[in-house]
Short mmCIF file of C-alpha atoms in Angstrom, two decimals:
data_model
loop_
_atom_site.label_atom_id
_atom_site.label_comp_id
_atom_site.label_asym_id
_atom_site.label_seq_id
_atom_site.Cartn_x
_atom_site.Cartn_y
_atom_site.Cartn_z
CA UNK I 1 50.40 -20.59 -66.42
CA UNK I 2 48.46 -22.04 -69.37
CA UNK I 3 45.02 -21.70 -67.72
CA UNK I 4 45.99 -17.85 -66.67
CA UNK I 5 46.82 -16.81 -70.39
CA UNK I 6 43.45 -18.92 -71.90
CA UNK I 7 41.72 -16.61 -69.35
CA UNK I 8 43.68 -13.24 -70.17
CA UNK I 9 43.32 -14.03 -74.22
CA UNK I 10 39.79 -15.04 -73.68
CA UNK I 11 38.94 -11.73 -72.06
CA UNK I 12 40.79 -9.74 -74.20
CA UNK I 13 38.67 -11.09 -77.49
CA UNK I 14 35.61 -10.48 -75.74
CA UNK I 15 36.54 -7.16 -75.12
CA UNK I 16 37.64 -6.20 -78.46
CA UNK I 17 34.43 -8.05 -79.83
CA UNK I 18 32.39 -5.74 -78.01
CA UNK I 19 34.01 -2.53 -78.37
CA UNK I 20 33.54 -3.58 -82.26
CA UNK I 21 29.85 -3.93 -81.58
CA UNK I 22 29.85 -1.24 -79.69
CA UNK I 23 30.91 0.33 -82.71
CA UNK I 24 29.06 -0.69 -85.08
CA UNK I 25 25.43 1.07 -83.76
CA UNK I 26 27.46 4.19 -83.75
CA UNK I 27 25.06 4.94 -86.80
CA UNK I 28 21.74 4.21 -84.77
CA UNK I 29 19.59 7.05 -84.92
CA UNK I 30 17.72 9.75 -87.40
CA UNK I 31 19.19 11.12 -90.40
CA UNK I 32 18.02 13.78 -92.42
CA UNK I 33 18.81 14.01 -95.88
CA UNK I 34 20.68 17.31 -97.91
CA UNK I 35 17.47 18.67 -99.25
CA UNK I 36 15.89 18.62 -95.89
CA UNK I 37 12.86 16.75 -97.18
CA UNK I 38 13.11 13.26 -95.59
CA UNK I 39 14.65 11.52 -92.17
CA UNK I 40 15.36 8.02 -92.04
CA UNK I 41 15.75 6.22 -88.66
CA UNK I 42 18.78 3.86 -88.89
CA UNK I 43 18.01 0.41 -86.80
CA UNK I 44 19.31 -2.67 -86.14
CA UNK I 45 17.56 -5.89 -87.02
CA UNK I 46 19.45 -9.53 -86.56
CA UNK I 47 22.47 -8.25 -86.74
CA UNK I 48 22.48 -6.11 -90.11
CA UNK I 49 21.16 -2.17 -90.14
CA UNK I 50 18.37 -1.06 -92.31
CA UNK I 51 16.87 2.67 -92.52
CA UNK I 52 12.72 3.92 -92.09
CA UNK I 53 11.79 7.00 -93.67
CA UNK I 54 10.12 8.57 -90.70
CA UNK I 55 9.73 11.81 -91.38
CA UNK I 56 8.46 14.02 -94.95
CA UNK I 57 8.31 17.33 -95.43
CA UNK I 58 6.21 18.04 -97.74
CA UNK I 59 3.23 16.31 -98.66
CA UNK I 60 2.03 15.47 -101.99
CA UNK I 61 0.35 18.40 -104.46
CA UNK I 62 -3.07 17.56 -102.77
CA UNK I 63 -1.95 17.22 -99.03
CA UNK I 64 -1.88 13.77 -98.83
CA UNK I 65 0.88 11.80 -97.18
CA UNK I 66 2.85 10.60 -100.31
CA UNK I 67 2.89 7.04 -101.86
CA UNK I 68 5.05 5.35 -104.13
CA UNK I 69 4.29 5.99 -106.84
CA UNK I 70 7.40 5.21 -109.09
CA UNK I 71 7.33 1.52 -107.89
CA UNK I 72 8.04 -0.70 -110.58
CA UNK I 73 5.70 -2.94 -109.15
CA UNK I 74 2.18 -1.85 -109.47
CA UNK I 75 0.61 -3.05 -106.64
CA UNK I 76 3.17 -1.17 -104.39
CA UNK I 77 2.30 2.13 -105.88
CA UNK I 78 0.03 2.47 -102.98
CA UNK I 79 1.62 2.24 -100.35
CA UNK I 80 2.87 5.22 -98.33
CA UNK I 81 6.60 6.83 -98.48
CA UNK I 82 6.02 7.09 -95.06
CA UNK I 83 7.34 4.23 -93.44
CA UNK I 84 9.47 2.95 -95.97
CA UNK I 85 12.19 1.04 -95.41
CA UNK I 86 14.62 2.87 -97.98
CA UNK I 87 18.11 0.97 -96.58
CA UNK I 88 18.48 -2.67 -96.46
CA UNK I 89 20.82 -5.39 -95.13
CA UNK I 90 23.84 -3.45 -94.41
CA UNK I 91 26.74 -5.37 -92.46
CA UNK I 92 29.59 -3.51 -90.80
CA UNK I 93 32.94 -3.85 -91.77
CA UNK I 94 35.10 -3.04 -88.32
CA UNK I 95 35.98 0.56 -89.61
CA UNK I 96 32.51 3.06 -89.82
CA UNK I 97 31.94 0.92 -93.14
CA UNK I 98 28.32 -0.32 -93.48
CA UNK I 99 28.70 -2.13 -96.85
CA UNK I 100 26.56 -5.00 -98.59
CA UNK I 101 23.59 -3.35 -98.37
CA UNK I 102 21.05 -2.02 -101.05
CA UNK I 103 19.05 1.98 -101.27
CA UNK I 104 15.78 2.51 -102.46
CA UNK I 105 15.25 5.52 -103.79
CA UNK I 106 10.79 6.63 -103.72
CA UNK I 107 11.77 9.27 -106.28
CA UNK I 108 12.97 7.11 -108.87
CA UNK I 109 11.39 3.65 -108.09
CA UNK I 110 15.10 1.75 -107.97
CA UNK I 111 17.01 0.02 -105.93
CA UNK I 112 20.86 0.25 -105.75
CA UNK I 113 24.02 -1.28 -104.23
CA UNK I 114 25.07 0.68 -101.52
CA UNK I 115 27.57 1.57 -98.95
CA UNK I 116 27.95 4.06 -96.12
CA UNK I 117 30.31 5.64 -94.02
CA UNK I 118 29.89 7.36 -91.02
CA UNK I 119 32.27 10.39 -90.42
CA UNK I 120 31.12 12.01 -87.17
CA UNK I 121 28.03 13.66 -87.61
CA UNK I 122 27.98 12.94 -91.18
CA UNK I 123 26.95 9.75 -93.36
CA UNK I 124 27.83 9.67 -96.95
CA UNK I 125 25.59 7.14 -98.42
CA UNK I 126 27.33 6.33 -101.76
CA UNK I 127 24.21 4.33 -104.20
CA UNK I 128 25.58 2.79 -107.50
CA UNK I 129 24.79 0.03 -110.29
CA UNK I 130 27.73 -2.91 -110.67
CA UNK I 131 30.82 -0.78 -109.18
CA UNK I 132 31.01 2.07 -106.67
CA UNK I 133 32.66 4.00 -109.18
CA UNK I 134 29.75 4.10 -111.34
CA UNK I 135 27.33 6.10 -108.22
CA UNK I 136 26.07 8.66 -106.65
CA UNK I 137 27.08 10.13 -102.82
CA UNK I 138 24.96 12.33 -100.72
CA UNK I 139 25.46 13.16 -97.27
CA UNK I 140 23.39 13.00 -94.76
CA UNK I 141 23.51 14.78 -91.45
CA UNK I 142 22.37 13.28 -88.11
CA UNK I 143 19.21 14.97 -86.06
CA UNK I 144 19.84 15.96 -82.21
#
């Protein structure tokens, strides 16, 4: 009788453990920002999801893919926007919470705390410095 309920409670946490994981890469995919400028594949890497900017618009004043050139860091000013990886080291918390992680933003050469939560279709990605109270939220939309 022991052995039978092991075997039941065993199954039922691997179950639940992989409907959570299951889950979790509900946010796989593009994204395209509410200007319409830039798309950002969402990935998964070791566990943790980080976002590429794969996709631009518009070009910079002379037709050239754009670089980044707000980068603090001078020797990154360089390097393309294209390609980026703008969202970094996000975890997910069981309930379409992808928290811990950090946003680079090309337009303004920081980096802030950030969290996200998928809603459908939608992805608010809420940036902010210290708190979340003290941020910013856009929404992104996903791209069929």
């Amino acid at each position: 009788m022991l052995k039978k309920l092991s075997i039941t409670l065993l199954m039922a946490i691997s179950f639940c453990l992989a409907a959570s994981a299951q889950k979790a890469d509900n946010i796989l995919g593009k994204w395209i920002n509410p200007s319409g400028e830039g798309q950002v594949l969402i990935y998964k890497k070791d566990n943790k999801f980080y976002g590429k900017l794969v996709w631009l618009k518009i070009p910079d004043r002379d037709g050239k893919p754009k670089t980044d050139i707000k980068n603090p860091d001078k020797a990154l000013q360089s390097r393309p926007e294209l390609g980026l990886e703008l969202l970094q080291d996000f975890t997910f918390n069981g309930e379409d919470v992808y928290e811990d992680g950090t946003i680079y933003d090309p337009k303004s050469g920081k980096t802030y705390s950030c969290k996200m939560t998928l809603e459908g279709e939608s992805l608010k990605i809420r940036g902010y410095v210290g708190i979340s109270l003290f941020g910013r939220t856009e929404v992104w939309k996903r791209v069929k």
